[in-house]
Coordinates of N, CA and C in Angstrom, one line a residue:
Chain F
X1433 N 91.6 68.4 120.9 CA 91.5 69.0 119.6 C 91.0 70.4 119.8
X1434 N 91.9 71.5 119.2 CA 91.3 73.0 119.1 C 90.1 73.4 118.5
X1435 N 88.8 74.0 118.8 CA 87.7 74.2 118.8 C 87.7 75.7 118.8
X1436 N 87.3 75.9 117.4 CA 87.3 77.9 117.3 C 85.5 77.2 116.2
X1437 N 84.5 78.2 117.0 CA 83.2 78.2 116.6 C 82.6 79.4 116.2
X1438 N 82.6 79.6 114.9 CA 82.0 80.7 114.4 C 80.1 80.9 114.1
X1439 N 79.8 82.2 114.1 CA 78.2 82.0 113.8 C 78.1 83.3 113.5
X1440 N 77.2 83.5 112.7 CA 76.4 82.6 111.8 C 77.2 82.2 110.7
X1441 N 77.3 81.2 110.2 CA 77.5 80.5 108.7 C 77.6 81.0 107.7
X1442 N 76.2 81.3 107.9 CA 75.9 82.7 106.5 C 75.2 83.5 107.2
X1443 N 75.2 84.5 106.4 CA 74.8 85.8 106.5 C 73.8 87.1 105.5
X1444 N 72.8 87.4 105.0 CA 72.8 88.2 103.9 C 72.2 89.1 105.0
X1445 N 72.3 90.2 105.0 CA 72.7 91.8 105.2 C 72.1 92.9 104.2
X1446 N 71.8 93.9 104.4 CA 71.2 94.6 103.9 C 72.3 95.6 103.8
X1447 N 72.6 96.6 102.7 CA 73.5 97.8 102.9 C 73.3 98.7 104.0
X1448 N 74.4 99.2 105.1 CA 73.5 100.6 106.2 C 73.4 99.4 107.8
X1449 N 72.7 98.4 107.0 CA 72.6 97.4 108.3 C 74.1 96.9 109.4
X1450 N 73.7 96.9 110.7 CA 74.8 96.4 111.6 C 75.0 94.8 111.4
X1451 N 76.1 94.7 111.6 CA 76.4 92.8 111.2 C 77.4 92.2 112.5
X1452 N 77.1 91.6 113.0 CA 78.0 90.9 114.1 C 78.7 89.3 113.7
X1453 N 79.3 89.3 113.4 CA 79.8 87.9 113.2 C 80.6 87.8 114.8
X1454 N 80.2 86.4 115.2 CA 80.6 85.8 116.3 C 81.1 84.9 116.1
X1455 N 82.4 84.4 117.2 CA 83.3 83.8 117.6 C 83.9 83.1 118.3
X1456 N 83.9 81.8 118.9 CA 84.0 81.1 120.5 C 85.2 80.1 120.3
X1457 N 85.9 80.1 121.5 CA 87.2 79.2 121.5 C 87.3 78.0 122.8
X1458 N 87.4 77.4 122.5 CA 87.4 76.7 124.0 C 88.9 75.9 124.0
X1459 N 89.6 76.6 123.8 CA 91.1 76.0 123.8 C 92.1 76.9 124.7
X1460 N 90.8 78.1 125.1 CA 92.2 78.8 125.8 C 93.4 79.7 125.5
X1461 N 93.3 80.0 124.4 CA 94.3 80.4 123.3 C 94.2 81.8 123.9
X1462 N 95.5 82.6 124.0 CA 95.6 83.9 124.1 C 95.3 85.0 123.4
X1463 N 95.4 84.7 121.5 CA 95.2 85.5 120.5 C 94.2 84.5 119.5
X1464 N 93.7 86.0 119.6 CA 92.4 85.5 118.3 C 92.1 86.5 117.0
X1465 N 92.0 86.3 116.3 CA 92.1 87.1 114.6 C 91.0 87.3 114.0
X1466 N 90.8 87.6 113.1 CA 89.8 87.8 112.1 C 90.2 88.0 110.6
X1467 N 89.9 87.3 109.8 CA 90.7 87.5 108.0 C 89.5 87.0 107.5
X1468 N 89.6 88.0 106.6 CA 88.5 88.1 105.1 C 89.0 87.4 104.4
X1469 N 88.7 86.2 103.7 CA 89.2 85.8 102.2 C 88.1 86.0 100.9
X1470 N 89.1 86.8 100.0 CA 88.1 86.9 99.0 C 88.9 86.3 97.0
X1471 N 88.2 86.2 96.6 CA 89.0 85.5 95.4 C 90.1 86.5 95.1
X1472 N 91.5 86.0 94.6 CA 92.3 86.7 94.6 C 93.5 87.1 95.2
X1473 N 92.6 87.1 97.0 CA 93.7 88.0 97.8 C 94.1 87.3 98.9
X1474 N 93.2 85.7 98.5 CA 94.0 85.2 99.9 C 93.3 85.3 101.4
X1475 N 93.9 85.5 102.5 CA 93.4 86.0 103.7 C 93.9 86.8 104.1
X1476 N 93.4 87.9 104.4 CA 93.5 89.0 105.1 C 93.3 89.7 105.8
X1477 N 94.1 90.6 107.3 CA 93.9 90.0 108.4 C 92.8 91.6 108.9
X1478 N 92.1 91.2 109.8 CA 91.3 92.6 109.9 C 91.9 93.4 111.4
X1479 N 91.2 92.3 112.2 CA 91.4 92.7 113.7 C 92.0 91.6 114.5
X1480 N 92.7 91.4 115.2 CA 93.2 90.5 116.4 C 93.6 90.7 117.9
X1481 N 93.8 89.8 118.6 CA 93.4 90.2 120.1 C 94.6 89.8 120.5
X1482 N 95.0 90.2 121.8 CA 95.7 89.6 122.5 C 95.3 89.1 123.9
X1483 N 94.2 89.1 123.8 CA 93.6 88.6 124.9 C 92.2 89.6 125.6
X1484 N 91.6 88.9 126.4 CA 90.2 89.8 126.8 C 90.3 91.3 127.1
X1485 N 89.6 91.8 126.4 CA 89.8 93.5 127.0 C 90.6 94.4 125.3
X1486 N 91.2 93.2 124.8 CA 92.3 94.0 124.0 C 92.5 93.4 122.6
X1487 N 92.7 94.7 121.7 CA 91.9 94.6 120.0 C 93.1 95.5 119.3
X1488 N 93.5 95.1 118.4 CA 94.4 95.5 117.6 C 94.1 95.4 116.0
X1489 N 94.3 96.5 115.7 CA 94.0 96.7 113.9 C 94.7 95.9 113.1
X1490 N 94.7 95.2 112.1 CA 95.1 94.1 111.0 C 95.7 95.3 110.2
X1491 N 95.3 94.8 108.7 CA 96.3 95.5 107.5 C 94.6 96.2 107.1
X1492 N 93.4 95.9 107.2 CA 92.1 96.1 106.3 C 91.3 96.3 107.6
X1493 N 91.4 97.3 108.8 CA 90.4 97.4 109.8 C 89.3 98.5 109.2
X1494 N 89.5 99.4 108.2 CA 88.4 100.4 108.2 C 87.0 99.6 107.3
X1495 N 85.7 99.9 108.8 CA 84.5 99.5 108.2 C 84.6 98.5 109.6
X1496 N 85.3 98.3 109.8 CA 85.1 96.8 111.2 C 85.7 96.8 112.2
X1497 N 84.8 97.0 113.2 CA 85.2 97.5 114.9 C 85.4 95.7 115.5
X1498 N 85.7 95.4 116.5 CA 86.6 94.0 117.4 C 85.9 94.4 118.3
X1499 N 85.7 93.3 119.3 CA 85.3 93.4 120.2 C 85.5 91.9 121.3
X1500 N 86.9 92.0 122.6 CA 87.3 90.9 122.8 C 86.4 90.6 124.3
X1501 N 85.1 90.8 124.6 CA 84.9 90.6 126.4 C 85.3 89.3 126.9
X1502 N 85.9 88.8 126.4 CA 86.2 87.7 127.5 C 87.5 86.3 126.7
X1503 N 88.2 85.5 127.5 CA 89.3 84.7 126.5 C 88.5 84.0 125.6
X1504 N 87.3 83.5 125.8 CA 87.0 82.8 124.7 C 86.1 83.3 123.2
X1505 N 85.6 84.6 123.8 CA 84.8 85.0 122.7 C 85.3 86.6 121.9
X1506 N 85.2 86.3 120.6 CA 85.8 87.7 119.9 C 84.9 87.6 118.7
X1507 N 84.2 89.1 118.7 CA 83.5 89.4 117.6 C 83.5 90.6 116.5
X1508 N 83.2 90.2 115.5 CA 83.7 91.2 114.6 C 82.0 92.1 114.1
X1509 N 82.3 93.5 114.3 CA 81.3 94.0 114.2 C 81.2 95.0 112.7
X1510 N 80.5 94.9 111.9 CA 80.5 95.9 111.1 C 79.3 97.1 111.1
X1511 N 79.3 97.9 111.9 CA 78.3 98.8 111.9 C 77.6 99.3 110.6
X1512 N 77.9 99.8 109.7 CA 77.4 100.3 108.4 C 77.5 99.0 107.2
X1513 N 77.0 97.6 107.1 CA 77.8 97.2 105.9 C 77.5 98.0 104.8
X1514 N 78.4 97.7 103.9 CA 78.1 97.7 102.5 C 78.8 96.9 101.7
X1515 N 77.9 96.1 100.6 CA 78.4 95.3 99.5 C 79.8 95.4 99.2
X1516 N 80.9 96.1 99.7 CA 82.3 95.0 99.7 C 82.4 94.9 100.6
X1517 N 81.7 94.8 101.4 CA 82.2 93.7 102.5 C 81.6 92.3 102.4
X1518 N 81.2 91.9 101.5 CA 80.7 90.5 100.8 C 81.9 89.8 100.5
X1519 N 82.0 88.8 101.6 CA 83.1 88.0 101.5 C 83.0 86.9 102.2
X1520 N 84.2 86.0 102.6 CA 84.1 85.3 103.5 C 84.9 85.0 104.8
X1521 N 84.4 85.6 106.5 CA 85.0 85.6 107.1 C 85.4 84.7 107.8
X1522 N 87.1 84.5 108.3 CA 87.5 83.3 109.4 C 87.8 83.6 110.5
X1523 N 87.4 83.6 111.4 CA 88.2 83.9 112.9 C 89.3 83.0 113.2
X1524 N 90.2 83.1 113.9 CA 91.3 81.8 114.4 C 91.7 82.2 115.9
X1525 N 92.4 81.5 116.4 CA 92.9 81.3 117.4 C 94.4 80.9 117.8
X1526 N 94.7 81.1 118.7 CA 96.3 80.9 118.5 C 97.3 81.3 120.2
X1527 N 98.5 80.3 119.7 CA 99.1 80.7 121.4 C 100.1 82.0 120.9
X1528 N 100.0 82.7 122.1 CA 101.0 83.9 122.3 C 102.6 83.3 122.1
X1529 N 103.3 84.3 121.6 CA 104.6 84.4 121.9 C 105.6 82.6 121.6
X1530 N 106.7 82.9 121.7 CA 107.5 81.7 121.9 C 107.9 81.4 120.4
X1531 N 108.7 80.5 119.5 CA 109.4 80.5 118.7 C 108.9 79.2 118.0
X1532 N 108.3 80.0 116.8 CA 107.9 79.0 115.6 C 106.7 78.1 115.3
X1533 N 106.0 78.3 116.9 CA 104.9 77.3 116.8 C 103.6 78.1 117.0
X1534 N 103.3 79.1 117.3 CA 102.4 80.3 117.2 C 100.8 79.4 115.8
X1535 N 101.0 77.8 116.0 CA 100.0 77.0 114.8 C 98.3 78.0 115.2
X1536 N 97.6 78.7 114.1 CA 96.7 78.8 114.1 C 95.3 77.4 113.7
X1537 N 94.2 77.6 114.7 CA 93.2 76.8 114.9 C 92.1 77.5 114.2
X1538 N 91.5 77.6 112.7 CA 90.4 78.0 112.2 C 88.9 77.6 112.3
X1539 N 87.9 78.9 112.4 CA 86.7 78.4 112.3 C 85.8 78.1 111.2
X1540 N 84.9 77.4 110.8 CA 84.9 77.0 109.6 C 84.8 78.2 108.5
X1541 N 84.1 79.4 108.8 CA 84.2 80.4 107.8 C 82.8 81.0 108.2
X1542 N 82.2 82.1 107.6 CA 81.3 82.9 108.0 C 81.0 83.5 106.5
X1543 N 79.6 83.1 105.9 CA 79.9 83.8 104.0 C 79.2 84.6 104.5
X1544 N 79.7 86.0 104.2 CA 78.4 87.3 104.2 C 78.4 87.5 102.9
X1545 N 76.9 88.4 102.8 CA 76.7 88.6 101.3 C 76.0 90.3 101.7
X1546 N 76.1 91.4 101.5 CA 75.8 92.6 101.9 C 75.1 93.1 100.7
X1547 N 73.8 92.9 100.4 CA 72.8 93.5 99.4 C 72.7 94.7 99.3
Chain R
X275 N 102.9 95.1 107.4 CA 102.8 93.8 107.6 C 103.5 92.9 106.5
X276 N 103.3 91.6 106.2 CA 104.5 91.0 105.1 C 103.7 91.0 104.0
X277 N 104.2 91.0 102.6 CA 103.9 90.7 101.7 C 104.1 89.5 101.0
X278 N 103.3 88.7 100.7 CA 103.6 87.6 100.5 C 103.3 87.3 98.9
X279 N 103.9 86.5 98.3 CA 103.7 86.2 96.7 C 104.1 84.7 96.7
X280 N 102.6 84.0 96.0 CA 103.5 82.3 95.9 C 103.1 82.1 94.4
X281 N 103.6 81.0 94.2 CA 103.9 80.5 93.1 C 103.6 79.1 92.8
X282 N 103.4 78.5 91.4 CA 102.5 79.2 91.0 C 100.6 79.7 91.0
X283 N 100.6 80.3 90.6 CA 98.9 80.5 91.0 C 98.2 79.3 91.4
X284 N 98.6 78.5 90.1 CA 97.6 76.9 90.0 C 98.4 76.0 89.5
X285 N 98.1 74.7 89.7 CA 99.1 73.5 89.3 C 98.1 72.5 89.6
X286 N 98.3 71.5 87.7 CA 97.4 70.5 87.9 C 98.4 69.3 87.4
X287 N 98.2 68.2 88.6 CA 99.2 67.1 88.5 C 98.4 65.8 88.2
X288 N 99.0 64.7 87.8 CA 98.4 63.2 87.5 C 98.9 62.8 89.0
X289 N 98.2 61.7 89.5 CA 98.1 61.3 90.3 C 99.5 60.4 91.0
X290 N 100.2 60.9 92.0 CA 101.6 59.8 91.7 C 103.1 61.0 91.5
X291 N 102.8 62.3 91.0 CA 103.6 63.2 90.5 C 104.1 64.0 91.5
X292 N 105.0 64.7 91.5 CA 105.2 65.4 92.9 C 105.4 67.2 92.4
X293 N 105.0 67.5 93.2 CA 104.7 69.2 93.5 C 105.8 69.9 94.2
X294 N 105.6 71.2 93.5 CA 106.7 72.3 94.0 C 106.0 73.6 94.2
X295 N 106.4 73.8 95.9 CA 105.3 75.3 95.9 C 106.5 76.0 96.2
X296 N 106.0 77.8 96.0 CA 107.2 78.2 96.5 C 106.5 79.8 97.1
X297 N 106.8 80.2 97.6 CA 106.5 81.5 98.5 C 107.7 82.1 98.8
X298 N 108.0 83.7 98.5 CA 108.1 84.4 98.6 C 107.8 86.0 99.7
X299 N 108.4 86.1 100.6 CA 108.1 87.4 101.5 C 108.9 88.3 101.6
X300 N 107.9 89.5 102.1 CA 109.1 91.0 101.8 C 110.0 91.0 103.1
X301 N 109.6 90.4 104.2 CA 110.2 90.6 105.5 C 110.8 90.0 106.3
X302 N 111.9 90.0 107.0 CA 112.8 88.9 107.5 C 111.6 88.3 108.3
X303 N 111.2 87.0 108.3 CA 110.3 86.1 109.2 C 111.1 85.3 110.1
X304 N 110.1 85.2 111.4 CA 110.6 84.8 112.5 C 109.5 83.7 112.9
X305 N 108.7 83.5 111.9 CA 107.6 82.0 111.8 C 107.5 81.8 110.7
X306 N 107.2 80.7 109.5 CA 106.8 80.4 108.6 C 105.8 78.8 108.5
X307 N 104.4 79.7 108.1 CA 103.7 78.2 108.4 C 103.1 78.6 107.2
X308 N 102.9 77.2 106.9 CA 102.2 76.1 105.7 C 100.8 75.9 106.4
X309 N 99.4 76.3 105.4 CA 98.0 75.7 105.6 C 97.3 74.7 104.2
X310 N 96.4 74.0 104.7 CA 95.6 73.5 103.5 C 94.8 73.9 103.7
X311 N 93.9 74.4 102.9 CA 92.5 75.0 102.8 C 91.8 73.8 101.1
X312 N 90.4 73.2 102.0 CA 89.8 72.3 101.3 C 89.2 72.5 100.7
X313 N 88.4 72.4 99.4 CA 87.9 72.7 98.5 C 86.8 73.0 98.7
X314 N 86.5 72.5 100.1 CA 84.9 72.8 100.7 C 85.4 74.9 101.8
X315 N 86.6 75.2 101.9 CA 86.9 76.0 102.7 C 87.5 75.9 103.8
X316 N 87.3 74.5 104.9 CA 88.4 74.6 106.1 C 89.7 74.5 106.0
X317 N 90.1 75.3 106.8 CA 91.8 75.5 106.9 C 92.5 74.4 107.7
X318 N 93.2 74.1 108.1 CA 94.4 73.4 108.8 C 95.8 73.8 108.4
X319 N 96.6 73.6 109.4 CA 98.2 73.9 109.3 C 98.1 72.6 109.0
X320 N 99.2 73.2 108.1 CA 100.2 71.8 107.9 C 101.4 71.5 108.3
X321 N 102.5 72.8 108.4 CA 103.6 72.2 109.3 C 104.2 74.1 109.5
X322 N 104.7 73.7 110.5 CA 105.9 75.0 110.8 C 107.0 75.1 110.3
X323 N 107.8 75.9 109.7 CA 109.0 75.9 109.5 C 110.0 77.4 109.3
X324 N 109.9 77.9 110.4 CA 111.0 79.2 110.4 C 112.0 78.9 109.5
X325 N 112.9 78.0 109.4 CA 114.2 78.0 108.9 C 114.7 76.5 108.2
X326 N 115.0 76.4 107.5 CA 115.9 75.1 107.5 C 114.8 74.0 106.6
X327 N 114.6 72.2 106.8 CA 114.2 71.8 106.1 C 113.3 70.6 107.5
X328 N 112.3 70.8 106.9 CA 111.4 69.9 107.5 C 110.5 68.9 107.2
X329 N 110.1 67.7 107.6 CA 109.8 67.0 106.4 C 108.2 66.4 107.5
X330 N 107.1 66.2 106.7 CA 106.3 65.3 107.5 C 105.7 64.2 106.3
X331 N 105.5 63.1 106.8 CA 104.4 62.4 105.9 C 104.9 62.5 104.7
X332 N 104.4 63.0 103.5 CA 104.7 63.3 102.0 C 105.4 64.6 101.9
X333 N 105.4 65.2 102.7 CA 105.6 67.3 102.9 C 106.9 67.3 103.4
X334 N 107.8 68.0 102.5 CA 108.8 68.6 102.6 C 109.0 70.0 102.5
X335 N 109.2 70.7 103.5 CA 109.3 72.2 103.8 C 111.0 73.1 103.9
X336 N 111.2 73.7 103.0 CA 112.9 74.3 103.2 C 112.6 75.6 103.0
X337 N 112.9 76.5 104.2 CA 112.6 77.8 104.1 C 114.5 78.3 104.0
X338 N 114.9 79.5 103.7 CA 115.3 80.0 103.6 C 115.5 81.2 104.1
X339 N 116.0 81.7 105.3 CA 115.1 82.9 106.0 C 116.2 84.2 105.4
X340 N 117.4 84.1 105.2 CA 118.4 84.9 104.8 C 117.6 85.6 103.2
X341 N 117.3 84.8 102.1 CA 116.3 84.6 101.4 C 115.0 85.1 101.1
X342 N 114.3 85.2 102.5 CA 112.9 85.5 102.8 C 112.5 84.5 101.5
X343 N 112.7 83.0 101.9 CA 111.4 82.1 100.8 C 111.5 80.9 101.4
X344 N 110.5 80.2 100.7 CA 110.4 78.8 101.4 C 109.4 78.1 100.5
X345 N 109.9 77.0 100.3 CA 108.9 75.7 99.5 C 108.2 74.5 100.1
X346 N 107.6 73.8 99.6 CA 106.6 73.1 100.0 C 106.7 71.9 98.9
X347 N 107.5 71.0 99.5 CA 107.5 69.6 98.5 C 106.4 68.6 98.8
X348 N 105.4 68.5 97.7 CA 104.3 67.2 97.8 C 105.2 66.1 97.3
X349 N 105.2 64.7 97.8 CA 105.6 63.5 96.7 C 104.6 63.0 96.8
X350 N 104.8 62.1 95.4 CA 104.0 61.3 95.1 C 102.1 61.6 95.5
X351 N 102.1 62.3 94.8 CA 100.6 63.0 95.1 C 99.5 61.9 94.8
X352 N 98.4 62.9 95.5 CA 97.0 61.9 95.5 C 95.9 62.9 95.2
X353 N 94.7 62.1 94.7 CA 93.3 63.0 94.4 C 93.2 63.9 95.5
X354 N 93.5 63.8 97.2 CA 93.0 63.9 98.1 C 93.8 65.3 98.6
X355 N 95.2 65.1 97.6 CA 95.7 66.0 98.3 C 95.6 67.3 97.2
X356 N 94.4 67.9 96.7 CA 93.3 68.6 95.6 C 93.1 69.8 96.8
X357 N 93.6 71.0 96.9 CA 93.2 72.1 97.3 C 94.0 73.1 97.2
X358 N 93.8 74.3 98.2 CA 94.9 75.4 98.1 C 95.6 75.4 99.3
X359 N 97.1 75.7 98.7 CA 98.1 75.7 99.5 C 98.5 77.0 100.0
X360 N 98.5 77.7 101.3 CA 98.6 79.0 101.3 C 99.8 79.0 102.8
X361 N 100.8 80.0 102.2 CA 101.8 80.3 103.3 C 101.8 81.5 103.6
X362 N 102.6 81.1 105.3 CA 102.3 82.5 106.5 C 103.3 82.3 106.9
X363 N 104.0 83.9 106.4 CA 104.7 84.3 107.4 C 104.9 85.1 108.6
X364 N 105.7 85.2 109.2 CA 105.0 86.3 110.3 C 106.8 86.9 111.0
X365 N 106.3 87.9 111.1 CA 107.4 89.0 111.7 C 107.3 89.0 112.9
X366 N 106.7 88.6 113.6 CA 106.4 88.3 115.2 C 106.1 87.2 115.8
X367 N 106.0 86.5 116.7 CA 105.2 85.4 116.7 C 103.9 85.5 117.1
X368 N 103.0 86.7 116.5 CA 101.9 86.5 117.2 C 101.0 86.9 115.6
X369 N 101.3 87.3 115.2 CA 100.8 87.2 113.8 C 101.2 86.6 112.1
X370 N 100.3 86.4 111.8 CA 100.8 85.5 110.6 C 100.1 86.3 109.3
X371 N 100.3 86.5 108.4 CA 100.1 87.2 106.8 C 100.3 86.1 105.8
X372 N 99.0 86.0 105.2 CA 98.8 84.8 104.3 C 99.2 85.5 102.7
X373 N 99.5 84.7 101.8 CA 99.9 85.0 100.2 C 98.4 84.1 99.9
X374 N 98.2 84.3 98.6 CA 96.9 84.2 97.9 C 96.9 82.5 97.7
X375 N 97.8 82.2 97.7 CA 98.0 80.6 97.4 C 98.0 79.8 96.1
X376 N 98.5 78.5 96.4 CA 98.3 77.6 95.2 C 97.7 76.2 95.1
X377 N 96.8 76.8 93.6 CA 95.5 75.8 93.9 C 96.0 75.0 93.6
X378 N 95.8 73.5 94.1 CA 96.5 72.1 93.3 C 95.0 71.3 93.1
X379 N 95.3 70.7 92.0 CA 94.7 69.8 91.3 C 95.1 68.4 90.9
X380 N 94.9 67.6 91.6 CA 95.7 66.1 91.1 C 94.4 65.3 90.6
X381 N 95.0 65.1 89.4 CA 93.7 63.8 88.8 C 94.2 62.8 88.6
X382 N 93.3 61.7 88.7 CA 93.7 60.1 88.8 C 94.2 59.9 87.5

């Protein structure tokens, strides 16, 4: 069974403060993601990988830098939070390439709250 | 990236009744996946379907890719199957773009 482990759970944050949400995969998966869900909009995607070394912008990357050092771990960093970034983040995981089955593996969620 | 619009927002069923989702994208897709998201928040896929009509368990999936749409048949529903339904499509196969989804509600 695919295993995508996120931490911290929760989060409260101060405005200005640095925020690291962290991310672990033990399935091996080549791509890994990052999506905000907030009431409304669904999930939405920030940053995603294609593998160690390598970070690609979503549709909503301003405010939140990627960071892939190695296949199993990818973290999402927000240097400056501020209060909309109060949401809740998912990391996933996923195989590269090939037709139709690209099934993403979710971690349970990450609530930040940015005071 | 795709734009995704499903339908409708919310849907509340008697127990036993069967459901119609439907999703809508701006862009020819070359993946289309189906998730449940639980009222507690975890995700799982529920099934793949680029094209054509696919069926698992109670879930019937008929995308339309000429179209850009695809549905999501529940039969005969249960309390259990009480969350949000949210579809991805994706223009590549390495990414997927979620629509806001549809909350289902089935009561006994």
């Amino acid at each position: 069974e695919a295993a995508v482990t996120q931490s911290p759970r929760n989060k409260v944050a101060v405005t200005g403060g640095k925020v690291t949400l962290s991310c672990n995969q033990t399935n091996n998966h080549n791509n890994m993601y990052w999506y905000r869900q907030d009431t409304g909009h669904g999930l939405r995607l920030i940053h995603y990988s294609y593998g160690a070394g390598s970070t690609e912008k979503g549709d909503i990357p301003d405010g939140y830098k990627a960071s892939r050092p190695s296949q199993e771990n990818f973290s999402l960093i927000l240097e400056l939070a501020t209060p909309s970034q109060t949401s809740v983040y998912f990391c996933a995981s996923g195989v590269s390439g090939g037709a139709g089955q690209n099934t993403l593996y979710f971690g349970a969620g990450t609530r930040l709250s940015v005071l | 990236g795709q734009q995704v619009q499903q339908s409708p927002a919310s849907l509340v069923l008697q127990e036993g009744e069967n459901a119609e989702l439907q999703c809508n994208f701006s862009s020819t897709a070359t993946q289309l996946q189906w998730f449940y998201q639980s009222p507690g928040g975890s995700l799982v896929s529920l099934l793949s379907n680029p094209s054509g009509t696919k069926h698992t368990g109670r879930l019937t999936s008929t995308t339309v890719t000429k179209e850009r749409r695809s549905s999501l048949h529940i039969s005969s529903s249960q309390t259990t199957d009480s969350g949000t339904y949210l579809c991805a499509p994706s223009s590549n196969y390495n990414v997927l773009y979620f629509g806001s989804g549809t909350k289902l509600t089935v009561e006994p």
